[in-house]
Short mmCIF file of C-alpha atoms and ligand atoms in Angstrom, two decimals:
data_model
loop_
_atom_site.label_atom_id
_atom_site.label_comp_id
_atom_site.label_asym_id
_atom_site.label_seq_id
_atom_site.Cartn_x
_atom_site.Cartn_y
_atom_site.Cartn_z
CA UNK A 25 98.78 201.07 95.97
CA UNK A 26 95.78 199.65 94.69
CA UNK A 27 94.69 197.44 97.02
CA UNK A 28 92.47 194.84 95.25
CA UNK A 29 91.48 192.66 98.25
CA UNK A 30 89.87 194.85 100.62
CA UNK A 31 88.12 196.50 97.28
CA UNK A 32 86.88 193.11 97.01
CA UNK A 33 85.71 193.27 100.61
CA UNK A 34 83.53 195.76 100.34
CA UNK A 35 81.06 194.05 98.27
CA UNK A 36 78.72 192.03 99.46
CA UNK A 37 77.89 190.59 96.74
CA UNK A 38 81.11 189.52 95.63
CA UNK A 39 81.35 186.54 98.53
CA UNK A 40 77.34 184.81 96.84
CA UNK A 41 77.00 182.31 94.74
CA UNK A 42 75.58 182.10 91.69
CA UNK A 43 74.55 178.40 90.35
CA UNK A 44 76.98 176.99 93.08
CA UNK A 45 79.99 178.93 91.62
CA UNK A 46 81.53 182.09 92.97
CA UNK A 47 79.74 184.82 91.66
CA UNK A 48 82.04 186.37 88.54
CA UNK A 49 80.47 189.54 87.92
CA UNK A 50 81.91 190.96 84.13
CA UNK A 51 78.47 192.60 83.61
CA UNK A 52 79.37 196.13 84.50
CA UNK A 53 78.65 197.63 81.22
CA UNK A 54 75.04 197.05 82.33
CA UNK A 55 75.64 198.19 86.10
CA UNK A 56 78.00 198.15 88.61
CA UNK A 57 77.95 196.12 92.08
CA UNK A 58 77.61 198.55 95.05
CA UNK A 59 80.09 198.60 97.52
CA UNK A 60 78.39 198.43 101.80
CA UNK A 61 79.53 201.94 102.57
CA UNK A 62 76.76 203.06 99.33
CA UNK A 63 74.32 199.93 100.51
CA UNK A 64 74.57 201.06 104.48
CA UNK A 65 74.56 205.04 103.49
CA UNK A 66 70.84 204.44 101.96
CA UNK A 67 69.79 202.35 105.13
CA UNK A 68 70.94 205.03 107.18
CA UNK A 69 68.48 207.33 105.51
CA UNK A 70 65.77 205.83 105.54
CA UNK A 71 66.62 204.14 109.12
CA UNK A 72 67.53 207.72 110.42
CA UNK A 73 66.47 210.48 108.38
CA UNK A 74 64.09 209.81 106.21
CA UNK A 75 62.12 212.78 104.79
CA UNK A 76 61.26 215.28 102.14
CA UNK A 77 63.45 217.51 100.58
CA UNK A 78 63.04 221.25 100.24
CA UNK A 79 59.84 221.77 102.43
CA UNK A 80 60.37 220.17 105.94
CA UNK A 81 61.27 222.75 108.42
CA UNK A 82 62.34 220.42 111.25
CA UNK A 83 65.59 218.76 111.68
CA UNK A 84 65.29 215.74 109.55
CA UNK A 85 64.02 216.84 106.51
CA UNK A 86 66.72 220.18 106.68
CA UNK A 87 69.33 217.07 106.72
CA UNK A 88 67.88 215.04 103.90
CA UNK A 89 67.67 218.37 101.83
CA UNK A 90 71.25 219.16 103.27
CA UNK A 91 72.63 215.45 102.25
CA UNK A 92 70.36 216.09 98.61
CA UNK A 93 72.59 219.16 97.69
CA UNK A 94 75.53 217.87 99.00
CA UNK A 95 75.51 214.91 97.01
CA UNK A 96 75.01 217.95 93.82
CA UNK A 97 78.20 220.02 95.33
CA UNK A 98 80.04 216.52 95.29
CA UNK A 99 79.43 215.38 91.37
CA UNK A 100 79.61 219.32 90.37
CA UNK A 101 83.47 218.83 91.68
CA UNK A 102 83.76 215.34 89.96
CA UNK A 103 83.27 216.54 86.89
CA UNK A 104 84.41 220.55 87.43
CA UNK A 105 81.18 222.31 86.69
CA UNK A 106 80.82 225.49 88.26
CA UNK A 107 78.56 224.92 90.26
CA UNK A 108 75.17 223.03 91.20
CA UNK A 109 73.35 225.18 89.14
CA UNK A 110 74.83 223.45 85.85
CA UNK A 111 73.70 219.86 87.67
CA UNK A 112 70.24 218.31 87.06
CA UNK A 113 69.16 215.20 88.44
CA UNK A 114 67.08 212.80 86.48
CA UNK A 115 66.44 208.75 86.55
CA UNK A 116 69.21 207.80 84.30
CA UNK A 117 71.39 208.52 80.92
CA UNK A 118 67.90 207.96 78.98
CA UNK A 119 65.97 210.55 80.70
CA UNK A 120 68.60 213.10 80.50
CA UNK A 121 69.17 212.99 76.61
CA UNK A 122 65.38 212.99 76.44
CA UNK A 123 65.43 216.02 78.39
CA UNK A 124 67.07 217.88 76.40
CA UNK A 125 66.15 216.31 72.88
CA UNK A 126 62.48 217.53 74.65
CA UNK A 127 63.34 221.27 75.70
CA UNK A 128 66.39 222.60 73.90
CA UNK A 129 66.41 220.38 71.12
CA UNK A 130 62.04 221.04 70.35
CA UNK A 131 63.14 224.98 70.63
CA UNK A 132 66.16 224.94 68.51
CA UNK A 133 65.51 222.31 65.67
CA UNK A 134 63.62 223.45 62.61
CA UNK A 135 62.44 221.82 59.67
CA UNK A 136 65.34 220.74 56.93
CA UNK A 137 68.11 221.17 59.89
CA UNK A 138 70.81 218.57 60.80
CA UNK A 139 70.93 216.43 63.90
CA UNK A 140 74.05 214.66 63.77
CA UNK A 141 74.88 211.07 65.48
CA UNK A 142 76.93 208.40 64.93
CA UNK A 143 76.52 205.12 63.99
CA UNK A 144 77.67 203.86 66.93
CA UNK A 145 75.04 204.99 69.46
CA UNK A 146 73.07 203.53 72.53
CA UNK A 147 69.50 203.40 71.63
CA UNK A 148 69.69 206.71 73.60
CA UNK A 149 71.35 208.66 72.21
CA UNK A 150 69.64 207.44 68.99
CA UNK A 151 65.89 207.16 69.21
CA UNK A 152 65.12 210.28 71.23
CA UNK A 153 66.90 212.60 67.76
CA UNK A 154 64.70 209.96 65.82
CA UNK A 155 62.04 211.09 66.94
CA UNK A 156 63.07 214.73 67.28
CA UNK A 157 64.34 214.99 63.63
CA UNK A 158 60.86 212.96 62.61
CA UNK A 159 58.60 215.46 64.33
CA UNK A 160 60.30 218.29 63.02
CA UNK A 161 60.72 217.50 59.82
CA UNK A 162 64.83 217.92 59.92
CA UNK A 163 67.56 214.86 58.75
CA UNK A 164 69.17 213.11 60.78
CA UNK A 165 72.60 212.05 60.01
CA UNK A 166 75.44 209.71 60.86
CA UNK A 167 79.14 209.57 61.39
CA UNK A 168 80.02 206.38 59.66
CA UNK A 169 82.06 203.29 61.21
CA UNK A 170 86.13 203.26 60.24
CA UNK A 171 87.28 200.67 57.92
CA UNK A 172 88.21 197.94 61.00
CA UNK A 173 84.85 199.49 62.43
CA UNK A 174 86.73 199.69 65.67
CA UNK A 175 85.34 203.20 66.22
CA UNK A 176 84.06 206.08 64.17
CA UNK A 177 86.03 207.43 60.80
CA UNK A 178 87.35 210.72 61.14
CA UNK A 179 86.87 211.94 57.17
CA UNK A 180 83.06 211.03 57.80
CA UNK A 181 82.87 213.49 61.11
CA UNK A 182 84.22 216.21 58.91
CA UNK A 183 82.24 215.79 56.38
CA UNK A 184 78.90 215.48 58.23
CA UNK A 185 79.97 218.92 60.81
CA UNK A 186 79.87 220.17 57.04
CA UNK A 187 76.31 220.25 57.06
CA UNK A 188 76.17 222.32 60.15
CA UNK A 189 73.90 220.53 62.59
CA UNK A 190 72.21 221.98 64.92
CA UNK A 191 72.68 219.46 67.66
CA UNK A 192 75.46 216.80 67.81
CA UNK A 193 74.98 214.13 70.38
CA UNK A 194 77.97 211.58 70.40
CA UNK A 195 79.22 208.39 72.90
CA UNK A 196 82.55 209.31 74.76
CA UNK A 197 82.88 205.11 75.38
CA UNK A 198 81.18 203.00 73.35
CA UNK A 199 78.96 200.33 75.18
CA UNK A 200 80.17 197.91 72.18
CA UNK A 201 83.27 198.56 71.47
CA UNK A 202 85.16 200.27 74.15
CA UNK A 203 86.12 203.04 71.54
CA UNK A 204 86.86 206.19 73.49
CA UNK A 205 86.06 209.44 71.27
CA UNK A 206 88.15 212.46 71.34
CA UNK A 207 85.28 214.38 73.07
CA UNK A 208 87.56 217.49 73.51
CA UNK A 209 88.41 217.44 69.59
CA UNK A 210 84.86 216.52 68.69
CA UNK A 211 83.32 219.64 71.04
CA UNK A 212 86.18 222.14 68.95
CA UNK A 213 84.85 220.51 65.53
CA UNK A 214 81.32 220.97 66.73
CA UNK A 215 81.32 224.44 68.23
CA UNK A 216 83.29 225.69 65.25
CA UNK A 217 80.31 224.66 63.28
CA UNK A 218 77.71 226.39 65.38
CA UNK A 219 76.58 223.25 66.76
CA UNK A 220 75.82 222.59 70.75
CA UNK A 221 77.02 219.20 71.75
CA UNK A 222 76.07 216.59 73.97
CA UNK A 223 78.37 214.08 75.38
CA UNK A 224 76.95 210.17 76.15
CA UNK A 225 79.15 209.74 79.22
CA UNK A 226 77.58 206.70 80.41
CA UNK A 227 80.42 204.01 80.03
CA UNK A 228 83.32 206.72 80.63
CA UNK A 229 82.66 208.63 84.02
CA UNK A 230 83.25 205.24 85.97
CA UNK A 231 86.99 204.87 84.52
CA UNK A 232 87.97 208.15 82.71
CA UNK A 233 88.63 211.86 84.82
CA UNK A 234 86.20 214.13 83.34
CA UNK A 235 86.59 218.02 83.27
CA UNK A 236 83.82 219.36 81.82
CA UNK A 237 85.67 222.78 81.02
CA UNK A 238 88.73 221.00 79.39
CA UNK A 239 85.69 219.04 77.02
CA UNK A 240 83.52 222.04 76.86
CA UNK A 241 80.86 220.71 75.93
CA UNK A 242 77.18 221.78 76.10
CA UNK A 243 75.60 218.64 77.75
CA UNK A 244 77.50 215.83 79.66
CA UNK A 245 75.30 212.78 80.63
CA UNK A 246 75.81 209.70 83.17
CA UNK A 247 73.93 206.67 85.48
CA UNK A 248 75.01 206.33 88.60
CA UNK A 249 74.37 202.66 88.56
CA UNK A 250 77.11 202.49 86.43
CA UNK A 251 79.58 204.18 88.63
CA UNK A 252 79.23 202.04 92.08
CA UNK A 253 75.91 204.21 92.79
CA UNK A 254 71.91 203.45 93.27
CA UNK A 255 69.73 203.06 90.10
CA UNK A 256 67.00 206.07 89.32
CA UNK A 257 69.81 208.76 89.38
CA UNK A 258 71.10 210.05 85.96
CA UNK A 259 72.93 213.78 85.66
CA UNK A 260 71.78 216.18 83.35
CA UNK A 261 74.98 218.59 83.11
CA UNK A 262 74.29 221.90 81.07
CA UNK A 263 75.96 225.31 80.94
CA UNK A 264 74.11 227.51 82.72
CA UNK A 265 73.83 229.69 79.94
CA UNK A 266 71.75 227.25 78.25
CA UNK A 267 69.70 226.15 80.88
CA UNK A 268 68.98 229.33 81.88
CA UNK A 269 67.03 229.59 78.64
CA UNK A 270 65.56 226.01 78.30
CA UNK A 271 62.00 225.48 79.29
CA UNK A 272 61.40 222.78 81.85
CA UNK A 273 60.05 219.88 80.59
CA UNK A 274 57.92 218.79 83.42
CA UNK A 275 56.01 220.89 86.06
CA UNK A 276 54.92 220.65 89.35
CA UNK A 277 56.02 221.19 92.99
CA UNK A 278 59.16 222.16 94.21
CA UNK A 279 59.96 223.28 90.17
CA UNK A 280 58.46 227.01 90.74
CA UNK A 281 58.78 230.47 92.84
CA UNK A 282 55.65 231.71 92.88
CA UNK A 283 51.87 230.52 91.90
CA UNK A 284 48.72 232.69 90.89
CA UNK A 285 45.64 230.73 89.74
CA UNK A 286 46.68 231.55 85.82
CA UNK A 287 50.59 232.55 85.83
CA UNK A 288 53.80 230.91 88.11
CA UNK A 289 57.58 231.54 87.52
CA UNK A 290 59.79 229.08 87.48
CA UNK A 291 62.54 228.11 90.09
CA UNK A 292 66.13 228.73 90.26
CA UNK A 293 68.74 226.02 89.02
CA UNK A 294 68.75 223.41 89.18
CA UNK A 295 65.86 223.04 90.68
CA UNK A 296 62.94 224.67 87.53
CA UNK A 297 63.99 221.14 86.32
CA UNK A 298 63.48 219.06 88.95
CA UNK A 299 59.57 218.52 89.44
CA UNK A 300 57.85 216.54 92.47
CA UNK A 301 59.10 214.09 94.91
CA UNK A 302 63.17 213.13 94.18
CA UNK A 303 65.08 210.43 93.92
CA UNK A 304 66.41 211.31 97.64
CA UNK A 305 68.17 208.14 98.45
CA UNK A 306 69.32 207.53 95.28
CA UNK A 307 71.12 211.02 95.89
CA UNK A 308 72.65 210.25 98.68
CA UNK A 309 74.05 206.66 97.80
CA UNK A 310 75.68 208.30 94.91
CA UNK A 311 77.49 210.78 97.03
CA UNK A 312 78.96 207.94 98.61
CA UNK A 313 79.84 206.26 95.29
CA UNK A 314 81.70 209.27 94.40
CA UNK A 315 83.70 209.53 97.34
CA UNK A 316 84.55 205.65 96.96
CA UNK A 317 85.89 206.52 93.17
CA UNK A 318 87.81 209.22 94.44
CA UNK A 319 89.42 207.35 97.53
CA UNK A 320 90.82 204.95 94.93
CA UNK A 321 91.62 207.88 92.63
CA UNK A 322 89.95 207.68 88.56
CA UNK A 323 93.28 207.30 87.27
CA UNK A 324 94.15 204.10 89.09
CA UNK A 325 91.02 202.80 88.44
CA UNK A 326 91.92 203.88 84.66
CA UNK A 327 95.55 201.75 85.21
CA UNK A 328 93.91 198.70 86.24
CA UNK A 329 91.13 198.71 83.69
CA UNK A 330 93.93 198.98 81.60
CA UNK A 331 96.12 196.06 82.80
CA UNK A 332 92.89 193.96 82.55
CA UNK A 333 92.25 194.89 79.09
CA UNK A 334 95.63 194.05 78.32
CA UNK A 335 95.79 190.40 79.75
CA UNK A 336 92.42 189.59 77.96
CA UNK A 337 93.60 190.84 74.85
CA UNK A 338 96.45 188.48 75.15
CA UNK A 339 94.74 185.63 76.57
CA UNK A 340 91.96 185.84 73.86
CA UNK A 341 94.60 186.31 71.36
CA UNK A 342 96.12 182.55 71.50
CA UNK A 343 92.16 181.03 71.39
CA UNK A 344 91.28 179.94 67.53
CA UNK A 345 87.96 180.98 66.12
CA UNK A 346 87.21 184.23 68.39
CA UNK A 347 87.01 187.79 67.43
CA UNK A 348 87.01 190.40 69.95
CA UNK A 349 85.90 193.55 68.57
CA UNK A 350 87.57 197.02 69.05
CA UNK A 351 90.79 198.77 69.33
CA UNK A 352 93.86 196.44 69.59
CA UNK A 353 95.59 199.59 71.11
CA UNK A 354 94.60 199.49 75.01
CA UNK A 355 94.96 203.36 74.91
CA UNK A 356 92.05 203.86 72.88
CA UNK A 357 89.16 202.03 74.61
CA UNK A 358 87.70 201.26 78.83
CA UNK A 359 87.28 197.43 79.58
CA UNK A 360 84.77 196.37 77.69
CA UNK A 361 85.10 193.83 74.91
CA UNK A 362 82.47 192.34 72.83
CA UNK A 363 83.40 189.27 71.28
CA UNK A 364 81.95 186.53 69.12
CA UNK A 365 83.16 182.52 68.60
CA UNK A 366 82.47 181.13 65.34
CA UNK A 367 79.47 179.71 64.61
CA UNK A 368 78.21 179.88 68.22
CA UNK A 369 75.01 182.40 69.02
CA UNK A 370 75.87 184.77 71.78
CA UNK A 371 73.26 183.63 74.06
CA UNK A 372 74.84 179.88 74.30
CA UNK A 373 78.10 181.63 75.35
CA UNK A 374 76.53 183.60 78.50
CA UNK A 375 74.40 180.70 78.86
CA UNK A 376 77.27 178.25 79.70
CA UNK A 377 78.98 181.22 81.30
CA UNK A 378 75.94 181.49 83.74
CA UNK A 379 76.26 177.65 84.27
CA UNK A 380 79.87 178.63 85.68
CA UNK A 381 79.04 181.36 87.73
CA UNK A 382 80.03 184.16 85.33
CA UNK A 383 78.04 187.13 84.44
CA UNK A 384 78.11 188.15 81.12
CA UNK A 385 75.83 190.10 78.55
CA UNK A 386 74.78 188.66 75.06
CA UNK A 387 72.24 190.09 72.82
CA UNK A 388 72.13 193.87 70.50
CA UNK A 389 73.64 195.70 73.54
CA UNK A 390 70.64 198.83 72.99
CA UNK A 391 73.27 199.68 69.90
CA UNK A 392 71.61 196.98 67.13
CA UNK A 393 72.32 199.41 63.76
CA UNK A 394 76.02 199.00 65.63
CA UNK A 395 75.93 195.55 66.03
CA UNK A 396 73.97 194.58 62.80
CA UNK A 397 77.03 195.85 61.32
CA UNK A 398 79.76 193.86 63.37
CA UNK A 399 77.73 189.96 63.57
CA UNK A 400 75.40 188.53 61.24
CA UNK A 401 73.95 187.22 64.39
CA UNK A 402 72.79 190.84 65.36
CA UNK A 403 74.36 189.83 68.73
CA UNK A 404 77.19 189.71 70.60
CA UNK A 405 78.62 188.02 73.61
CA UNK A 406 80.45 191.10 76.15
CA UNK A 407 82.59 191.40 78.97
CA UNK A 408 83.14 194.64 80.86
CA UNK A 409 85.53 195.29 83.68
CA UNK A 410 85.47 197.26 87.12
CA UNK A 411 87.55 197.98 90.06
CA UNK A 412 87.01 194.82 91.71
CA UNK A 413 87.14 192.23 88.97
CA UNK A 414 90.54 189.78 88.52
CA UNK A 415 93.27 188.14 86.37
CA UNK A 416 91.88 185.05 88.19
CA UNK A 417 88.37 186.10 87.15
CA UNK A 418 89.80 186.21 83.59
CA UNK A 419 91.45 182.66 83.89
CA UNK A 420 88.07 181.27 84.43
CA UNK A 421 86.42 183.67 81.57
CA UNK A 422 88.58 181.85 79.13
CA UNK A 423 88.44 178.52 80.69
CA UNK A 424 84.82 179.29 80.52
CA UNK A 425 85.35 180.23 76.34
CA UNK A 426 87.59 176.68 76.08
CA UNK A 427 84.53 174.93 77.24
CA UNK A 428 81.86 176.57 75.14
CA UNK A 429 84.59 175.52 72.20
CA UNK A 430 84.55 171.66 73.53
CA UNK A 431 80.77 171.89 73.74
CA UNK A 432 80.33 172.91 70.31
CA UNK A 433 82.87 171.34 68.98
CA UNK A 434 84.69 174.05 67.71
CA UNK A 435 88.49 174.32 66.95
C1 LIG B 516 76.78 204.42 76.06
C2 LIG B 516 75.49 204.32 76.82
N1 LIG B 516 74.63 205.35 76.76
C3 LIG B 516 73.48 205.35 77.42
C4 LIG B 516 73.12 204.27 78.20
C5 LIG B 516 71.81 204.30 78.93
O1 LIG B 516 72.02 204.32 80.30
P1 LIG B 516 70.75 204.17 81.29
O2 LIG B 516 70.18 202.81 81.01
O3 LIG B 516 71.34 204.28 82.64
O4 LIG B 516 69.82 205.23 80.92
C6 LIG B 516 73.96 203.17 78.29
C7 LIG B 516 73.58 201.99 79.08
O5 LIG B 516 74.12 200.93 78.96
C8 LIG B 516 75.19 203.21 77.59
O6 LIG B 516 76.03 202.18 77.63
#
């Protein structure tokens, strides 16, 4: 059973107030809340524990370095990677497609090759192969929008894996649209091209059960924040075939074996790319946000996004004058909707939202050659779904869209 109330009661921040109104929180697109058990695991750390990792040899620090790995071993069975070796910790999504746009992608990409996207991305998973394909002199090219643009068009794919990129980096959920991507078909499409492929998992991990060897894919990326976990911890995952080969990209402590004055050799993974001082706590609350995902279980979370979804979609459906943009079919996308009312900018919609307690995001959503395409605004007004939001929380969402209507005197 999916118990929705004590969910509910295990965030804090669920019982505030937010301009005298009941906090609704439909901002988890842009992060998730954090339930006590993730809050009270980081106090405990540093209340208890805290310490370096990898270097202490007393009783705290072999815990904090214990909890560190742990926390590895726990996301490595999330996602079924073979092991920690395959699992690199870095700040966020952004730092992780840097990474490898920075190692593998400076060592593989030469001038006049492909780099294929999609015109669909987050800024990163865009600008980082901007720059890539601009220093190396090499194109960089685009799966084009369907005809609804409600995700990307399947004849375009084809045609661009006909140029035979090197790298193709592509969104499994799109921040925008919802859209969810046939990563496992894509990965087929791109291996059979020669091309490695890297996965934007960001807005799919918190609601979708990921096996990495079912995708096979080269590179899977995530946030924790975005999955009920700390800010400052991203996952790098990589085959260890490939990472075995990829230069670090920074260097430091705790990233080597052995130092002379002019030579050092790198450490084992995943630590070669993990340089200086971690993100220890951040570790260790995200442990704890994986074990809260998988007490619920990802495919009931998956269900109730669903049934969400759903009951928007219908409830948005009977309101004149609004678009919500995406897949009609509930199947096909995670709970996020971007919407727009005529003739009303997107930042007047969260604005009055705000006024009722409700957290939404307006603006480009980091995707603006997306978004360019969908509003003449350049903006859009979004609601995203987790575990704890309501029907009830919808009810006021569209009184909330009624009364930006009245205001603006729209029908
Ligand atoms: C699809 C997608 N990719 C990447 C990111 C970047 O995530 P982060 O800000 O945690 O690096 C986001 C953030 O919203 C996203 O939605």
């Amino acid at each position: 059973m999916y118990d929705i109330d004590k969910i509910r009661d295990d965030f804090p921040i669920l019982k505030t107030k937010m301009n005298g109104k009941r906090l609704i929180y439909l901002d988890n697109a842009a992060t998730t809340q954090k339930p006590q058990q993730v809050i009270s695991a980081i106090v405990d750390y540093y209340s208890n524990y805290n310490s370096n990792i990898h270097r202490g040899l007393y009783k705290i620090s072999e815990k904090a370095t214990q909890k560190y790995s742990e926390s590895k071993e726990i996301f490595a069975k999330f996602i079924n990677a073979n092991s920690i070796e395959e699992i690199i910790y870095t700040k966020n999504t952004t730092e992780a497609i840097n990474l490898i746009a920075l190692t593998y992608g400076e060592k593989i990409i030469k001038e006049h090759d492909h780099i294929l996207i999609s015109e669909a991305e987050h800024h990163s998973n865009l600008i980082p192969w901007m720059q890539l394909a601009k220093r190396k002199k090499a194109h960089l090219d685009y799966i084009k929008l369907n005809e609804q643009k409600s995700g990307l068009d399947i004849e375009s794919l084809k045609e661009q894996m006909e140029k035979k990129p090197k790298i193709t980096a592509i969104f499994h959920a799109s921040n925008v649209l919802g859209t969810i991507n046939n990563i496992k078909d894509i990965s087929k499409l791109a291996h059979k091209n020669n091309s490695s492929i890297l996965i934007d998992g960001a807005q799919s991990i918190p609601n979708i059960k990921i096996d990495i060897k079912d995708i096979d894919c080269d590179f899977f990326v995530c946030s924790s924040h975005k999955m009920l976990g700390p800010a400052g911890i991203g996952i790098l995952f990589a085959k260890k075939s490939i990472l075995a080969d990829m230069p670090p990209l920074f260097s430091g402590g705790d990233m080597i074996k052995v130092v002379n004055k002019y030579s050092c050799a790198w450490n084992d993974l995943p630590w070669k790319f993990e340089s200086g001082t971690q993100n220890i706590e951040g570790a260790i609350g995200f442990r704890i946000a994986i074990d809260y995902i998988n007490k619920i279980g990802v495919e009931k979370i998956r269900k109730y996004e669903k049934d969400l979804m759903k009951y928007f979609l219908e409830q948005t459906n009977n309101i004149k004058n609004i678009e919500v943009f995406g897949p009609k079919n509930i199947d096909e996308r995670v709970g996020i909707a971007s919407f727009e009312i005529k003739n009303i900018h997107p930042h007047d919609i969260a604005y009055i939202f705000d006024k009722q307690g409700i957290a939404i995001r307006a603006g480009h959503h980091c995707a603006m050659p997306l978004v360019s395409e969908l509003s003449k605004e350049k903006a859009l007004a979004r609601i995203s779904f987790y575990i704890y939001n309501t029907k009830q929380e919808i009810d006021e969402s569209i009184k909330a869209i009624n009364k930006v209507k009245n205001i603006f005197k729209i029908e």
